[in-house]
Every structure is written in structure tokens, then in C-alpha cells.
PDB file of C-alpha atoms and ligand atoms in Angstrom:
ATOM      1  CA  UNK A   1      52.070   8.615  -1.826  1.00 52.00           C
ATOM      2  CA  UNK A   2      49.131   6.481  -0.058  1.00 54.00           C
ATOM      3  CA  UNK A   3      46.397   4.466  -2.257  1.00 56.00           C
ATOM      4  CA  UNK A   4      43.761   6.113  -2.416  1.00 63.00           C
ATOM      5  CA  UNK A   5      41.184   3.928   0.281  1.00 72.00           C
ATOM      6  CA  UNK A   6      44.229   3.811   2.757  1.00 82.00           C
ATOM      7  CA  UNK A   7      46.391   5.357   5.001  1.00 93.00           C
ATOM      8  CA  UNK A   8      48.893   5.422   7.029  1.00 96.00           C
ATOM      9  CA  UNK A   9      49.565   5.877  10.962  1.00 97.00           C
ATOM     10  CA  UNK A  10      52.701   5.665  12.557  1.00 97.00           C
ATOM     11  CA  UNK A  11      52.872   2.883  14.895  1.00 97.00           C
ATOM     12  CA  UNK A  12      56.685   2.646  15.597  1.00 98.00           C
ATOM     13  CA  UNK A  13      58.694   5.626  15.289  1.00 98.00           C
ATOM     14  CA  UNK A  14      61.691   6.429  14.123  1.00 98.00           C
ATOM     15  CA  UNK A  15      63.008   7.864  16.978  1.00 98.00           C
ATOM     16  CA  UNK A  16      62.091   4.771  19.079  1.00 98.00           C
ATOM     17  CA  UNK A  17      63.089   2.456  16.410  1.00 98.00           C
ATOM     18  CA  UNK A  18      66.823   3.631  17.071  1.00 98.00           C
ATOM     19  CA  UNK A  19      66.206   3.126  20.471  1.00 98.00           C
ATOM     20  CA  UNK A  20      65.545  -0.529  19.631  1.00 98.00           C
ATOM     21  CA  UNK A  21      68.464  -0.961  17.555  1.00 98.00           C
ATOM     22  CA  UNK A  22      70.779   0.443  19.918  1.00 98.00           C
ATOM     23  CA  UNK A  23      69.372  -2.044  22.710  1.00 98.00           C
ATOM     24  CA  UNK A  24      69.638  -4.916  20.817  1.00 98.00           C
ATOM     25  CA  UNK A  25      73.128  -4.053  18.641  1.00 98.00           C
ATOM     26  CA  UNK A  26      74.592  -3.520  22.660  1.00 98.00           C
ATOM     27  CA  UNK A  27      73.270  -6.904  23.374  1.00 98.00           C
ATOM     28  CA  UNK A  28      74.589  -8.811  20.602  1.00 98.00           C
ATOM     29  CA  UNK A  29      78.026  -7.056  21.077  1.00 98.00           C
ATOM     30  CA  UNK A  30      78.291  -8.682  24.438  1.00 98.00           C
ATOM     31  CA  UNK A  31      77.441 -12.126  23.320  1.00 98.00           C
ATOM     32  CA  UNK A  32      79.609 -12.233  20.115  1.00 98.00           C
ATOM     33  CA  UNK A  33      82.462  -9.912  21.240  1.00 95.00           C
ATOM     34  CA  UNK A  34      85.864 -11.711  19.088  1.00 96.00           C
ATOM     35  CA  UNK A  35      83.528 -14.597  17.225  1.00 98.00           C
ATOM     36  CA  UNK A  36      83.365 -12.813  14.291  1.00 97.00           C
ATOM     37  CA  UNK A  37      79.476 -13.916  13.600  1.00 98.00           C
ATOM     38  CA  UNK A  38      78.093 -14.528  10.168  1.00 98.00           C
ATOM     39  CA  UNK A  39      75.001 -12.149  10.209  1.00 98.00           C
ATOM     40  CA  UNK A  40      72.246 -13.606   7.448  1.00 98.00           C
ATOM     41  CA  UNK A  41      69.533 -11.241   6.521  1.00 98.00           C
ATOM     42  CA  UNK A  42      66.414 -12.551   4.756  1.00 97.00           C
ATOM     43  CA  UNK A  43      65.257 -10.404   1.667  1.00 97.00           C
ATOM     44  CA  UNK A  44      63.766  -8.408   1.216  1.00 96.00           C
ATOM     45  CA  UNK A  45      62.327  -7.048   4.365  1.00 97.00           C
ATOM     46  CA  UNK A  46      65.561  -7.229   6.837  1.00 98.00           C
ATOM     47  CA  UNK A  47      67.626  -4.915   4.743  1.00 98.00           C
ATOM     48  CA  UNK A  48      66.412  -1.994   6.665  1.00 98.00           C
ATOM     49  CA  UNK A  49      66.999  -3.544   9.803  1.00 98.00           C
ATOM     50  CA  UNK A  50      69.883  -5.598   8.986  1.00 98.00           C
ATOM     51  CA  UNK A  51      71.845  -2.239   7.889  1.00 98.00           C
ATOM     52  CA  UNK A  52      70.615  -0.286  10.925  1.00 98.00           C
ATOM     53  CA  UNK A  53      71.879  -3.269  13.799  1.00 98.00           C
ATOM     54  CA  UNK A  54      75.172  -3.898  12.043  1.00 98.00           C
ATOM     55  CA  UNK A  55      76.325  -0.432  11.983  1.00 98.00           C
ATOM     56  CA  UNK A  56      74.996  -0.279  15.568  1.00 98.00           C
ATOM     57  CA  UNK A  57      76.986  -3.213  16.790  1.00 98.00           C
ATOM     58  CA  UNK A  58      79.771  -2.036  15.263  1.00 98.00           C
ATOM     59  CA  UNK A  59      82.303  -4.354  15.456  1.00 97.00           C
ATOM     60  CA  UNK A  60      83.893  -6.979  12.976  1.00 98.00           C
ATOM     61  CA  UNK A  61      81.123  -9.515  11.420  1.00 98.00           C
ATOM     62  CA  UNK A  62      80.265 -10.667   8.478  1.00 97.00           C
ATOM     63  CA  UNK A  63      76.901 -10.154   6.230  1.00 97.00           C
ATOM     64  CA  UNK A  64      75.183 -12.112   3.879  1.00 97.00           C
ATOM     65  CA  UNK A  65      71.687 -12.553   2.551  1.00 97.00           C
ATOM     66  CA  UNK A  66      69.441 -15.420   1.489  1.00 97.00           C
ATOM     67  CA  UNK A  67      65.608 -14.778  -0.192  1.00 96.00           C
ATOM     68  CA  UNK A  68      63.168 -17.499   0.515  1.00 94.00           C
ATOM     69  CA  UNK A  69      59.706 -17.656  -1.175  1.00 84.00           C
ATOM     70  CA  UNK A  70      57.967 -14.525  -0.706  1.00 65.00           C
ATOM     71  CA  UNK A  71      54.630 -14.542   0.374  1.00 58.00           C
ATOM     72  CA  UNK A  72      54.128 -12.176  -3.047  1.00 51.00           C
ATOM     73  CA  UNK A  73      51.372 -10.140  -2.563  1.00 50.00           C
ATOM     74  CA  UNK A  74      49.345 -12.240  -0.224  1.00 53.00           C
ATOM     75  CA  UNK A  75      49.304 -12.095   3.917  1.00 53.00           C
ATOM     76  CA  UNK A  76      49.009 -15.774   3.932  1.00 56.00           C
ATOM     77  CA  UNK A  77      51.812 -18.272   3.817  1.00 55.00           C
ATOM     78  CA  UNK A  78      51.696 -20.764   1.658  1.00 58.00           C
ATOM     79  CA  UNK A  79      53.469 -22.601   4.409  1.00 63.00           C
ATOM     80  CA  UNK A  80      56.044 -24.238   1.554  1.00 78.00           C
ATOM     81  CA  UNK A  81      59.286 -22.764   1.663  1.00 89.00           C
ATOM     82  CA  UNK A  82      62.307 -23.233  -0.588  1.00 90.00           C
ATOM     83  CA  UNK A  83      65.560 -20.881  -1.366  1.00 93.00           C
ATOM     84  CA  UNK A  84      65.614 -18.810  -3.747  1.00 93.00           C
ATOM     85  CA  UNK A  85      68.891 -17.107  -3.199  1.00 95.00           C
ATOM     86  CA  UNK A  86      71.246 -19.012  -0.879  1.00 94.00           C
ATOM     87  CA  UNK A  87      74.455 -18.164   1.294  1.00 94.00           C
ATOM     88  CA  UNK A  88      77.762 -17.681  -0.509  1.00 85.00           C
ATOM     89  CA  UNK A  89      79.996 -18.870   2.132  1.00 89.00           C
ATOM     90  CA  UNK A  90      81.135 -21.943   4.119  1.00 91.00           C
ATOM     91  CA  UNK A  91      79.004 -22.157   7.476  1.00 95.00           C
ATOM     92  CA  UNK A  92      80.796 -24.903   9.307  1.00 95.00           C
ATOM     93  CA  UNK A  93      82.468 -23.727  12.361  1.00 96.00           C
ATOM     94  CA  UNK A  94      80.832 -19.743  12.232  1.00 97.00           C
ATOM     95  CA  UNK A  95      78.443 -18.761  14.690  1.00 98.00           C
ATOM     96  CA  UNK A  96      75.085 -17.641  12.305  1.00 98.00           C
ATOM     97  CA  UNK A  97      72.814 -14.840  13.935  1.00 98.00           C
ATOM     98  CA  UNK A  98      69.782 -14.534  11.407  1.00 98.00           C
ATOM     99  CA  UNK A  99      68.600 -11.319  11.110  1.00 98.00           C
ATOM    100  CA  UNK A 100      64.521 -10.840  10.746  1.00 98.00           C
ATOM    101  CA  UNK A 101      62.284  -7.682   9.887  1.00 98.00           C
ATOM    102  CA  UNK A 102      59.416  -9.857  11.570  1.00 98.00           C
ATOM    103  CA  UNK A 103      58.549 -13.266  13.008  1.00 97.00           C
ATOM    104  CA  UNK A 104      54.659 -13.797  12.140  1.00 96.00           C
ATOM    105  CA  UNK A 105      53.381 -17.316  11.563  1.00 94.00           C
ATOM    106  CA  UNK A 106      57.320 -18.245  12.251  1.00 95.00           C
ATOM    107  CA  UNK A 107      57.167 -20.508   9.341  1.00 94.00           C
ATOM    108  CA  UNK A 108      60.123 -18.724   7.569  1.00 95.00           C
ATOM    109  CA  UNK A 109      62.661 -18.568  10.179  1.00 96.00           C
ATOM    110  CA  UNK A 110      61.784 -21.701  11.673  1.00 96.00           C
ATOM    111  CA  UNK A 111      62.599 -23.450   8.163  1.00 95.00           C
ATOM    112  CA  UNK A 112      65.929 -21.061   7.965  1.00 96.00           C
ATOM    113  CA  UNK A 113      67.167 -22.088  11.235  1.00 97.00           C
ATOM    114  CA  UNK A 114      66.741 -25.606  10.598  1.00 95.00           C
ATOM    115  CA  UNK A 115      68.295 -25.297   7.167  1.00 95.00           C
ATOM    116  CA  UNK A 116      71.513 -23.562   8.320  1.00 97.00           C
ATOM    117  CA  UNK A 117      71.889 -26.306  11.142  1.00 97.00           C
ATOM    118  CA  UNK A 118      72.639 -28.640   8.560  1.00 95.00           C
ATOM    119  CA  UNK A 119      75.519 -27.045   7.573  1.00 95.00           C
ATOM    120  CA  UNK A 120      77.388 -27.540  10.741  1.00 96.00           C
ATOM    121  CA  UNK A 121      77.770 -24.205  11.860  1.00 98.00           C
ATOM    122  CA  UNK A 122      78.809 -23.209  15.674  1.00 98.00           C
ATOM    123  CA  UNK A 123      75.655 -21.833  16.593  1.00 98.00           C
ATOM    124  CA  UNK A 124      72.353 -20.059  15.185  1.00 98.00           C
ATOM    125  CA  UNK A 125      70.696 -17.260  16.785  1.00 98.00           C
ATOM    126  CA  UNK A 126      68.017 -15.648  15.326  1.00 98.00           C
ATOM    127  CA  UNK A 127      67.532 -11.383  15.879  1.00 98.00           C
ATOM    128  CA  UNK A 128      63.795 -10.214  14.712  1.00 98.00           C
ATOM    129  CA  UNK A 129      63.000  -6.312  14.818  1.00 98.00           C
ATOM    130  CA  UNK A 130      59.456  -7.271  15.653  1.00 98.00           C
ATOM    131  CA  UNK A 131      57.229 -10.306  16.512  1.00 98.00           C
ATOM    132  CA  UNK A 132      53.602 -10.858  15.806  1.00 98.00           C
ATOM    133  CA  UNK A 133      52.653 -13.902  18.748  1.00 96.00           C
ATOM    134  CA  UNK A 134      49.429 -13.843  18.297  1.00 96.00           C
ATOM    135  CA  UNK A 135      50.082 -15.265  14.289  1.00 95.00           C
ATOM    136  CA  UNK A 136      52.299 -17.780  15.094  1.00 96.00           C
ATOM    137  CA  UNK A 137      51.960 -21.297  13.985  1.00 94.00           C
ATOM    138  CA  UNK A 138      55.095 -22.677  14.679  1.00 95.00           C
ATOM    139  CA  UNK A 139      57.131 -22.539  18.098  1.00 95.00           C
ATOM    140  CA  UNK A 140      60.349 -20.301  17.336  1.00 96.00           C
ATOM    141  CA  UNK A 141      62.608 -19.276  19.917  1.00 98.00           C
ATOM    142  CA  UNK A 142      63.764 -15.678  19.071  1.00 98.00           C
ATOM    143  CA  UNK A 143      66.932 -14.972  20.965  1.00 98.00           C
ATOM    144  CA  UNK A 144      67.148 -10.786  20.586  1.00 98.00           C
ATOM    145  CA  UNK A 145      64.247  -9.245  19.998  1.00 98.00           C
ATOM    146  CA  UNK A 146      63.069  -5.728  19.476  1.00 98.00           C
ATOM    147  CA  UNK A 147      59.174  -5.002  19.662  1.00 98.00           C
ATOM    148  CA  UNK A 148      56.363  -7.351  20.184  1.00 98.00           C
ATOM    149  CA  UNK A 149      53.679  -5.868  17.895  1.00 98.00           C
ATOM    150  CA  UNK A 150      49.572  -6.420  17.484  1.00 96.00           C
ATOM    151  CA  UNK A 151      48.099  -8.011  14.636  1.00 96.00           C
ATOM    152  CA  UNK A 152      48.136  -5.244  12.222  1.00 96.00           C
ATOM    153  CA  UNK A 153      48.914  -4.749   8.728  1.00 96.00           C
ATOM    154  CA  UNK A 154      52.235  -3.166   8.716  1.00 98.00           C
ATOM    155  CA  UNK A 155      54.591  -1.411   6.455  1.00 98.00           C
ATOM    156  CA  UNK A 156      57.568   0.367   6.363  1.00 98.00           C
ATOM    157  CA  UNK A 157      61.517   0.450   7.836  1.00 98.00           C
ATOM    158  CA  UNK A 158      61.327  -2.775   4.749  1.00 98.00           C
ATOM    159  CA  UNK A 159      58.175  -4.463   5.431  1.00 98.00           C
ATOM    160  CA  UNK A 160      55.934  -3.730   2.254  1.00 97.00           C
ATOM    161  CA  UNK A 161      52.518  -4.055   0.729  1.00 95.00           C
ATOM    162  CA  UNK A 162      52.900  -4.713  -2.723  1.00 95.00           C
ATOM    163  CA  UNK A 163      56.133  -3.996  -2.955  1.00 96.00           C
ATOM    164  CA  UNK A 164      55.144  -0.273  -1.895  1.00 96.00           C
ATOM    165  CA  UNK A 165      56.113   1.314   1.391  1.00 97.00           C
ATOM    166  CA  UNK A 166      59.357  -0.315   2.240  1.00 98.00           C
ATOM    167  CA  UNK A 167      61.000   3.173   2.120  1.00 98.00           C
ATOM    168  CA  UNK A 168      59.038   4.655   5.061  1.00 98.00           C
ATOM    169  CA  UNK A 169      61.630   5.245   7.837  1.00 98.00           C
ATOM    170  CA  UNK A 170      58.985   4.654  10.482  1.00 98.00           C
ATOM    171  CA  UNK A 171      56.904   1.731  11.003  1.00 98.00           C
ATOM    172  CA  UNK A 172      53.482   2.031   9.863  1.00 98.00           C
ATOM    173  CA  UNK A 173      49.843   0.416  10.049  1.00 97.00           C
ATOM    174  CA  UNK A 174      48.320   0.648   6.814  1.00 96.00           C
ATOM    175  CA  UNK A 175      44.566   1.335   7.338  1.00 92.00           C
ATOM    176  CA  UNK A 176      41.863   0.726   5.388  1.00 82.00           C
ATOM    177  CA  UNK A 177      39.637   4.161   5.235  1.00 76.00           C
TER     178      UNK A 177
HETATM  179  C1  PRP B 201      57.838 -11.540   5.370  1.00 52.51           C
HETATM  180  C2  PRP B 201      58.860 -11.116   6.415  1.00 52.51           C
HETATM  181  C3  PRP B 201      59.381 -12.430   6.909  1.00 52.51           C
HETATM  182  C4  PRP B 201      58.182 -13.346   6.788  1.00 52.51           C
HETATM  183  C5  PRP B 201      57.574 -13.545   8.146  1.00 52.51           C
HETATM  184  O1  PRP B 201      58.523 -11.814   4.198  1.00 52.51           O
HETATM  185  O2  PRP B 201      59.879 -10.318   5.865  1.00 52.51           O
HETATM  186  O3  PRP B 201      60.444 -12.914   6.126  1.00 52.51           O
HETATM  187  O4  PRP B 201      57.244 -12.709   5.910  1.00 52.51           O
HETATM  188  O5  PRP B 201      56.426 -14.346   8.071  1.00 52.51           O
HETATM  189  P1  PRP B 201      56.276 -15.767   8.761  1.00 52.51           P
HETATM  190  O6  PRP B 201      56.814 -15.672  10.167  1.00 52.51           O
HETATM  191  O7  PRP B 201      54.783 -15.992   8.731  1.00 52.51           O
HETATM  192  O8  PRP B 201      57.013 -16.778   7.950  1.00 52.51           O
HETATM  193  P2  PRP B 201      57.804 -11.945   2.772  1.00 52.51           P
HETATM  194  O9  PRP B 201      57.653 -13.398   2.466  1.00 52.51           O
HETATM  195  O10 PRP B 201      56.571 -11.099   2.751  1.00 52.51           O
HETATM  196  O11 PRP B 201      58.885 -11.387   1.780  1.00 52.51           O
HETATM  197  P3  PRP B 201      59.699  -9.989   1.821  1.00 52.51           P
HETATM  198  O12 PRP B 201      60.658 -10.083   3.008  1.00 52.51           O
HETATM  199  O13 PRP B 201      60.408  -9.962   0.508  1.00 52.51           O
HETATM  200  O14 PRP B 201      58.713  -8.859   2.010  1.00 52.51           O
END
């Protein structure tokens, strides 16, 4: 269902969306091949993703998740962050690849990065489907990424408007009519 005053238009298929994945998952296998990595999705909108690279990768890791502030239903950040939801394991030691549905202003990852350095881990690397440069305000080194995309509003494979659209299994602009 579309609002009525919008629509949608494919932007990044499916098809080429598993093309991404499979690029990326083969990249990360090489670099983490018998480190058992401790892959950290941030909720909501990496859960797509997230579940798409690790069965891709395929090989023993771990998963967990942390939620930070959500922008709720604004396109601004706030630019405070805090955790709402944090990890439920010991970091020291493990190499941490955060996992990222999309790097805008790179206020979010650049405060989880910094956050799970301070708990001593091996190494963080962060993986980020897609990247908006043109929005960023902070400089955020993403180490696998998928798509470099324009400065449109975009929804689907987890990113949402309102909540809505998250569902959509390819990634879509959401246009105003
Ligand atoms: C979105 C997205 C990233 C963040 C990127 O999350 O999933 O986490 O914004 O923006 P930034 O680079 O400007 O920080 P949002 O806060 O909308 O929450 P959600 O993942 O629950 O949709």
C-alpha cells in the first residue's frame, strides 16, 4: 500500500541488491576467515541487511544488535545519541564489524564506533549497505561498502518512513506526487 500523495520507484533492485551482498559477504570472508567476528547490527534498519550478509558470508560469527536513538519520524538528526539497547556480550579481545543499512550524516556510526572502542575490543570495522556522501557531517571511514546512493528519500530492504515500508524487498525512493 502507498500513501496516497506518494509513490514509489525502485531505485535498487533486488536482483542487484544480492549482487551487493554477495560482493561484500566474499570480502569480509577473506578478511575474517578463523576470527570468529562479533557482527553488531543497529536497529532497526540493518536487520534486512544484517540477515542477508551473514548468511552470505557464511561462516562461523557471531550476531548481536544494539538500538540507538532513532531519528523517529524526522530526516534530521538530532545529532545527540545515547543507547537504547546495548550489546550482551564481553567485547574485549573480539574483532567487532558493525553492520549499517546506511551511513547519512555519519553521526550514528561514528558515535558507535567510538563507543565500542572503549571496550577494548581487537578491532572495529564498520559494513554499510549504502552511503549518502553528500549528507555527511562527520568524517567516517566505512571499510566494506555496498552502494553509494543520491540524496533521496529512501525506503525499503529496512529503511522506513514512519515505520512503513521496511518490508519492501527492493530499495525504493519514495516520491512525492
Ligand atoms: C537511520 C539508519 C542509520 C542512521 C543513519 O536510523 O538506519 O542508523 O539513520 O543516519 P546518520 O548517518 O545521519 O546517523 P534511524 O535513526 O532512522 O532508526 P531506524 O534504524 O530504527 O530506522
Amino acid at each position: 500500500m502507498v500513501d496516497t500523495g506518494s509513490e514509489l520507484k525502485v531505485l535498487i533492485s533486488r536482483r542487484r541488491i544480492a549482487a551487493v551482498v554477495k560482493r561484500l559477504a566474499e570480502e569480509i570472508r577473506g578478511d575474517y576467515t578463523g576470527l570468529n567476528p562479533l557482527v553488531v547490527g543497529i536497529l532497526k534498519g540493518s536487520f534486512v541487511f544484517l540477515a542477508d550478509l551473514v548468511r552470505a558470508v557464511n561462516m562461523p560469527l557471531q550476531v548481536d544488535f544494539v538500538k540507538l536513538t532513532s531519528y523517529g519520524d524526522s530526516t534530521q538528526s538530532s545529532g545527540r545519541i545515547t543507547v537504547l539497547l546495548d550489546l550482551n556480550c564481553q567485547l574485549a579481545g573480539r574483532h567487532v564489524l558493525v553492520v549499517e543499512d546506511i551511513v547519512d550524516s555519519g553521526l550514528t556510526t561514528a558515535f558507535l564506533c567510538d563507543y565500542l572502542r572503549q571496550k577494548g575490543p581487537a578491532s572495529v570495522k564498520l559494513c554499510a549497505f549504502t552511503s549518502k556522501p553528500s549528507r555527511r557531517k562527520v568524517d567516517i571511514r566505512i571499510d566494506y561498502l555496498g552502494l553509494e546512493v543520491p540524496d533521496k528519500f529512501l525506503v525499503g530492504y529496512g529503511l522506513d518512513c514512519a515505520e512503513r515500508y521496511r518490508y519492501l524487498p527492493d530499495l525504493c525512493e519514495l516520491k512525492e506526487k
